[in-house]
GROMACS .gro file of C-alpha atoms in nm:
model
  243
    1MET     CA    1 -19.101   0.194  -4.218
    2PRO     CA    2 -19.127  -0.189  -4.160
    3HIS     CA    3 -18.811  -0.377  -4.263
    4THR     CA    4 -18.888  -0.617  -4.590
    5VAL     CA    5 -18.777  -0.991  -4.628
    6LEU     CA    6 -18.750  -1.172  -4.919
    7LEU     CA    7 -18.859  -1.527  -4.845
    8ALA     CA    8 -18.779  -1.805  -5.082
    9GLU     CA    9 -18.902  -2.190  -4.930
   10ASP     CA   10 -19.042  -2.445  -5.203
   11ASP     CA   11 -19.229  -2.620  -4.896
   12ARG     CA   12 -19.570  -2.439  -4.919
   13ALA     CA   13 -19.627  -2.501  -4.559
   14ILE     CA   14 -19.360  -2.380  -4.407
   15ARG     CA   15 -19.363  -2.056  -4.671
   16HIS     CA   16 -19.687  -1.965  -4.564
   17ALA     CA   17 -19.632  -2.041  -4.188
   18LEU     CA   18 -19.320  -1.820  -4.192
   19GLU     CA   19 -19.491  -1.554  -4.422
   20ARG     CA   20 -19.760  -1.509  -4.167
   21ALA     CA   21 -19.528  -1.537  -3.878
   22LEU     CA   22 -19.265  -1.255  -4.019
   23THR     CA   23 -19.596  -1.048  -4.147
   24LEU     CA   24 -19.730  -1.046  -3.757
   25GLU     CA   25 -19.369  -0.979  -3.611
   26GLY     CA   26 -19.375  -0.640  -3.828
   27TYR     CA   27 -19.207  -0.725  -4.129
   28ARG     CA   28 -19.289  -0.654  -4.502
   29VAL     CA   29 -19.292  -1.000  -4.694
   30THR     CA   30 -19.244  -1.117  -5.030
   31ALA     CA   31 -19.242  -1.488  -5.058
   32VAL     CA   32 -19.152  -1.701  -5.350
   33ALA     CA   33 -19.128  -2.043  -5.404
   34ASP     CA   34 -18.801  -2.120  -5.611
   35GLY     CA   35 -18.414  -1.942  -5.660
   36VAL     CA   36 -18.554  -1.813  -5.993
   37GLU     CA   37 -18.823  -1.602  -5.872
   38ALA     CA   38 -18.617  -1.524  -5.589
   39LEU     CA   39 -18.313  -1.357  -5.821
   40ALA     CA   40 -18.614  -1.178  -5.988
   41GLN     CA   41 -18.758  -1.004  -5.698
   42ALA     CA   42 -18.424  -0.951  -5.540
   43HIS     CA   43 -18.328  -0.741  -5.874
   44THR     CA   44 -18.637  -0.591  -5.909
   45ALA     CA   45 -18.708  -0.478  -5.542
   46PRO     CA   46 -18.415  -0.531  -5.317
   47PRO     CA   47 -18.519  -0.640  -4.970
   48ASP     CA   48 -18.333  -0.532  -4.618
   49VAL     CA   49 -18.274  -0.924  -4.587
   50LEU     CA   50 -18.339  -1.249  -4.788
   51VAL     CA   51 -18.446  -1.589  -4.636
   52LEU     CA   52 -18.356  -1.859  -4.853
   53ASP     CA   53 -18.389  -2.235  -4.827
   54VAL     CA   54 -18.101  -2.430  -4.933
   55MET     CA   55 -18.269  -2.705  -5.105
   56MET     CA   56 -18.471  -2.574  -5.402
   57PRO     CA   57 -18.559  -2.724  -5.746
   58GLY     CA   58 -18.388  -2.556  -6.029
   59ILE     CA   59 -18.149  -2.291  -5.884
   60ASP     CA   60 -18.100  -2.314  -5.507
   61GLY     CA   61 -18.071  -2.113  -5.231
   62LEU     CA   62 -17.711  -2.155  -5.205
   63GLN     CA   63 -17.674  -2.066  -5.595
   64VAL     CA   64 -17.916  -1.760  -5.528
   65CYS     CA   65 -17.638  -1.635  -5.276
   66ARG     CA   66 -17.372  -1.714  -5.497
   67VAL     CA   67 -17.512  -1.499  -5.790
   68LEU     CA   68 -17.579  -1.201  -5.559
   69ARG     CA   69 -17.246  -1.196  -5.399
   70ALA     CA   70 -17.099  -1.204  -5.768
   71GLU     CA   71 -17.309  -0.929  -5.859
   72GLY     CA   72 -17.157  -0.737  -5.561
   73ASP     CA   73 -17.506  -0.741  -5.354
   74ARG     CA   74 -17.397  -0.737  -4.949
   75THR     CA   75 -17.788  -0.759  -4.848
   76PRO     CA   76 -17.755  -1.002  -4.533
   77ILE     CA   77 -17.851  -1.369  -4.621
   78LEU     CA   78 -18.031  -1.604  -4.358
   79MET     CA   79 -18.018  -1.962  -4.501
   80LEU     CA   80 -18.266  -2.208  -4.368
   81THR     CA   81 -18.131  -2.587  -4.434
   82ALA     CA   82 -18.241  -2.947  -4.320
   83LEU     CA   83 -17.883  -3.052  -4.340
   84VAL     CA   84 -17.714  -3.086  -4.034
   85GLU     CA   85 -17.371  -3.167  -4.110
   86THR     CA   86 -17.084  -2.915  -4.062
   87GLN     CA   87 -16.976  -2.943  -4.427
   88ASP     CA   88 -17.341  -2.867  -4.546
   89ARG     CA   89 -17.331  -2.570  -4.330
   90ILE     CA   90 -16.994  -2.439  -4.447
   91ALA     CA   91 -17.086  -2.437  -4.819
   92GLY     CA   92 -17.385  -2.208  -4.706
   93LEU     CA   93 -17.117  -1.990  -4.565
   94ASP     CA   94 -16.870  -2.034  -4.865
   95ALA     CA   95 -17.148  -1.919  -5.088
   96GLY     CA   96 -17.158  -1.598  -4.886
   97ALA     CA   97 -17.433  -1.638  -4.669
   98ASP     CA   98 -17.434  -1.472  -4.314
   99ASP     CA   99 -17.603  -1.689  -4.120
  100TYR     CA  100 -17.825  -2.019  -4.107
  101VAL     CA  101 -18.085  -2.212  -3.925
  102VAL     CA  102 -18.155  -2.565  -3.922
  103LYS     CA  103 -18.490  -2.726  -3.960
  104PRO     CA  104 -18.693  -2.794  -3.779
  105PHE     CA  105 -18.673  -2.444  -3.654
  106ASP     CA  106 -18.852  -2.231  -3.336
  107VAL     CA  107 -18.964  -1.893  -3.534
  108GLU     CA  108 -18.840  -1.687  -3.230
  109GLU     CA  109 -18.482  -1.791  -3.340
  110VAL     CA  110 -18.526  -1.705  -3.712
  111PHE     CA  111 -18.666  -1.372  -3.552
  112ALA     CA  112 -18.361  -1.309  -3.334
  113ARG     CA  113 -18.152  -1.421  -3.619
  114LEU     CA  114 -18.276  -1.151  -3.828
  115ARG     CA  115 -18.256  -0.862  -3.585
  116ALA     CA  116 -17.910  -0.953  -3.530
  117LEU     CA  117 -17.845  -0.920  -3.929
  118LEU     CA  118 -18.059  -0.610  -3.941
  119ARG     CA  119 -17.869  -0.441  -3.631
  120ARG     CA  120 -17.520  -0.532  -3.735
  121THR     CA  121 -17.536  -0.396  -4.100
  122GLY     CA  122 -17.761  -0.104  -3.996
  123GLN     CA  123 -18.024  -0.099  -4.252
  124GLY     CA  124 -18.325   0.067  -4.255
  125GLY     CA  125 -18.551  -0.009  -4.521
  126THR     CA  126 -18.286   0.028  -4.815
  127GLY     CA  127 -18.179  -0.309  -4.848
  128GLY     CA  128 -17.853  -0.399  -5.018
  129ALA     CA  129 -17.817  -0.048  -5.143
  130ALA     CA  130 -17.724   0.070  -4.832
  131VAL     CA  131 -17.399  -0.144  -4.770
  132ASP     CA  132 -17.128   0.075  -4.872
  133VAL     CA  133 -16.871  -0.156  -5.087
  134PRO     CA  134 -16.514  -0.013  -5.022
  135LYS     CA  135 -16.326   0.072  -5.309
  136LYS     CA  136 -15.990  -0.133  -5.354
  137GLN     CA  137 -15.684   0.048  -5.202
  138GLU     CA  138 -15.339  -0.016  -5.111
  139PRO     CA  139 -15.352  -0.068  -4.696
  140GLU     CA  140 -15.044   0.212  -4.704
  141GLN     CA  141 -15.240   0.519  -4.813
  142VAL     CA  142 -15.444   0.429  -4.476
  143PRO     CA  143 -15.223   0.319  -4.178
  144GLU     CA  144 -15.416   0.515  -3.902
  145ARG     CA  145 -15.715   0.289  -3.969
  146TYR     CA  146 -15.517  -0.042  -3.916
  147MET     CA  147 -15.575  -0.296  -3.610
  148GLU     CA  148 -15.280  -0.539  -3.580
  149ALA     CA  149 -15.238  -0.844  -3.363
  150ALA     CA  150 -15.075  -1.194  -3.388
  151GLY     CA  151 -14.938  -1.115  -3.724
  152LEU     CA  152 -15.302  -1.028  -3.872
  153ARG     CA  153 -15.367  -0.644  -4.004
  154MET     CA  154 -15.712  -0.518  -3.994
  155ASP     CA  155 -15.880  -0.223  -4.174
  156PRO     CA  156 -16.242  -0.180  -4.017
  157GLN     CA  157 -16.356   0.100  -4.229
  158ALA     CA  158 -16.288  -0.079  -4.537
  159ARG     CA  159 -16.354  -0.413  -4.393
  160ARG     CA  160 -16.033  -0.595  -4.515
  161ALA     CA  161 -15.797  -0.810  -4.323
  162TRP     CA  162 -15.460  -0.973  -4.374
  163ARG     CA  163 -15.281  -1.211  -4.242
  164GLY     CA  164 -14.923  -1.127  -4.362
  165GLU     CA  165 -14.898  -1.028  -4.727
  166ARG     CA  166 -15.218  -1.259  -4.793
  167GLU     CA  167 -15.582  -1.068  -4.797
  168LEU     CA  168 -15.820  -1.292  -4.647
  169GLU     CA  169 -16.198  -1.335  -4.836
  170LEU     CA  170 -16.421  -1.304  -4.533
  171THR     CA  171 -16.796  -1.295  -4.516
  172ARG     CA  172 -16.962  -0.997  -4.319
  173THR     CA  173 -16.972  -1.260  -3.985
  174GLU     CA  174 -16.622  -1.377  -4.012
  175PHE     CA  175 -16.511  -1.054  -4.031
  176GLU     CA  176 -16.689  -0.905  -3.735
  177LEU     CA  177 -16.572  -1.218  -3.533
  178LEU     CA  178 -16.213  -1.168  -3.638
  179GLU     CA  179 -16.238  -0.797  -3.569
  180LEU     CA  180 -16.373  -0.887  -3.205
  181LEU     CA  181 -16.082  -1.145  -3.136
  182VAL     CA  182 -15.814  -0.908  -3.276
  183ARG     CA  183 -15.954  -0.623  -3.038
  184ASN     CA  184 -15.945  -0.867  -2.773
  185ALA     CA  185 -15.612  -1.034  -2.860
  186GLY     CA  186 -15.488  -1.230  -2.551
  187ILE     CA  187 -15.829  -1.189  -2.392
  188VAL     CA  188 -16.000  -1.544  -2.385
  189LEU     CA  189 -16.383  -1.435  -2.479
  190ASP     CA  190 -16.635  -1.679  -2.367
  191HIS     CA  191 -16.911  -1.811  -2.585
  192ALA     CA  192 -17.171  -1.568  -2.412
  193THR     CA  193 -16.992  -1.296  -2.451
  194ILE     CA  194 -16.903  -1.384  -2.848
  195TYR     CA  195 -17.247  -1.443  -2.901
  196ASP     CA  196 -17.385  -1.110  -2.757
  197ARG     CA  197 -17.164  -0.900  -2.941
  198ILE     CA  198 -17.167  -1.068  -3.304
  199TRP     CA  199 -17.541  -1.193  -3.283
  200GLY     CA  200 -17.696  -1.004  -3.032
  201TYR     CA  201 -17.844  -1.317  -2.873
  202ASP     CA  202 -17.726  -1.621  -2.702
  203PHE     CA  203 -17.815  -1.917  -2.876
  204GLY     CA  204 -17.742  -2.159  -2.561
  205PRO     CA  205 -17.521  -2.405  -2.472
  206GLY     CA  206 -17.629  -2.664  -2.732
  207SER     CA  207 -17.623  -2.414  -3.032
  208LYS     CA  208 -17.304  -2.528  -3.266
  209ASN     CA  209 -17.303  -2.175  -3.472
  210LEU     CA  210 -17.028  -2.020  -3.301
  211ALA     CA  211 -16.819  -2.328  -3.347
  212VAL     CA  212 -16.911  -2.364  -3.705
  213TYR     CA  213 -16.792  -2.014  -3.785
  214VAL     CA  214 -16.498  -2.061  -3.573
  215GLY     CA  215 -16.342  -2.355  -3.779
  216TYR     CA  216 -16.440  -2.197  -4.081
  217LEU     CA  217 -16.229  -1.880  -3.992
  218ARG     CA  218 -15.966  -2.095  -3.882
  219ARG     CA  219 -15.941  -2.261  -4.262
  220LYS     CA  220 -15.913  -1.893  -4.419
  221LEU     CA  221 -15.653  -1.765  -4.127
  222ASP     CA  222 -15.463  -2.108  -4.111
  223GLU     CA  223 -15.111  -2.140  -4.313
  224PRO     CA  224 -14.912  -2.455  -4.354
  225GLY     CA  225 -14.575  -2.440  -4.100
  226ALA     CA  226 -14.710  -2.144  -3.917
  227PRO     CA  227 -14.845  -2.148  -3.562
  228PRO     CA  228 -15.264  -2.150  -3.541
  229LEU     CA  229 -15.409  -1.803  -3.419
  230ILE     CA  230 -15.746  -1.879  -3.276
  231HIS     CA  231 -15.736  -2.123  -2.998
  232THR     CA  232 -15.985  -2.299  -2.773
  233VAL     CA  233 -16.035  -2.290  -2.407
  234ARG     CA  234 -16.209  -2.582  -2.337
  235GLY     CA  235 -16.538  -2.504  -2.126
  236VAL     CA  236 -16.460  -2.139  -2.166
  237GLY     CA  237 -16.435  -1.992  -2.515
  238TYR     CA  238 -16.182  -1.872  -2.765
  239VAL     CA  239 -15.876  -1.661  -2.776
  240LEU     CA  240 -15.659  -1.503  -3.037
  241ARG     CA  241 -15.293  -1.544  -2.984
  242GLU     CA  242 -14.968  -1.653  -3.149
  243ASP     CA  243 -14.803  -1.916  -2.957
   0.00000   0.00000   0.00000
């Protein structure tokens, strides 16, 4: 069965062009012009993935994302944005988006990011219902599931993470990036390796995607007076260690 995409874009030309491109790529696309229609469609027929324009009249893409996440919907979301500042991208991640593409974009990049999102979530046409949202439980009940490094503790099965006693609120991509760093604690991972493992695609030396996610993850990890955990190795990549 083809994967289903819910596309919300208020620019008619972009919406029609992207709808056609996605259809030719083999997706089954529902295209709407605003956030109200996007929420209605997401509730009526949950898609495998959502593609949301950030700036739409009325309910914008960020609000759509926040509503769905507040409802417990974990369907992957790719944001389309003309805003290039780091804080604008962080706003999308903070709202619960999994990835973003900056306009003007190459449609092949959109395809690559959608493939990576669907591959990472393991969805096969069942939309958000395919994602298992684990019940809250005390970590002491399942100690064999833990990974620990540099003062961090992770439970990959429940997709939960802690620094000390503080539980971290992470998006899907942030969790997977942190898990990769924890599994390779003390080892410098180059940009290409991280892109391949997390996104399944190397977006090239000009991409700031990884730097944005690392910066956002640092904001959630770092604590006043405590040493930073993610270190930049200039010209190479990143490493998790407690200095």
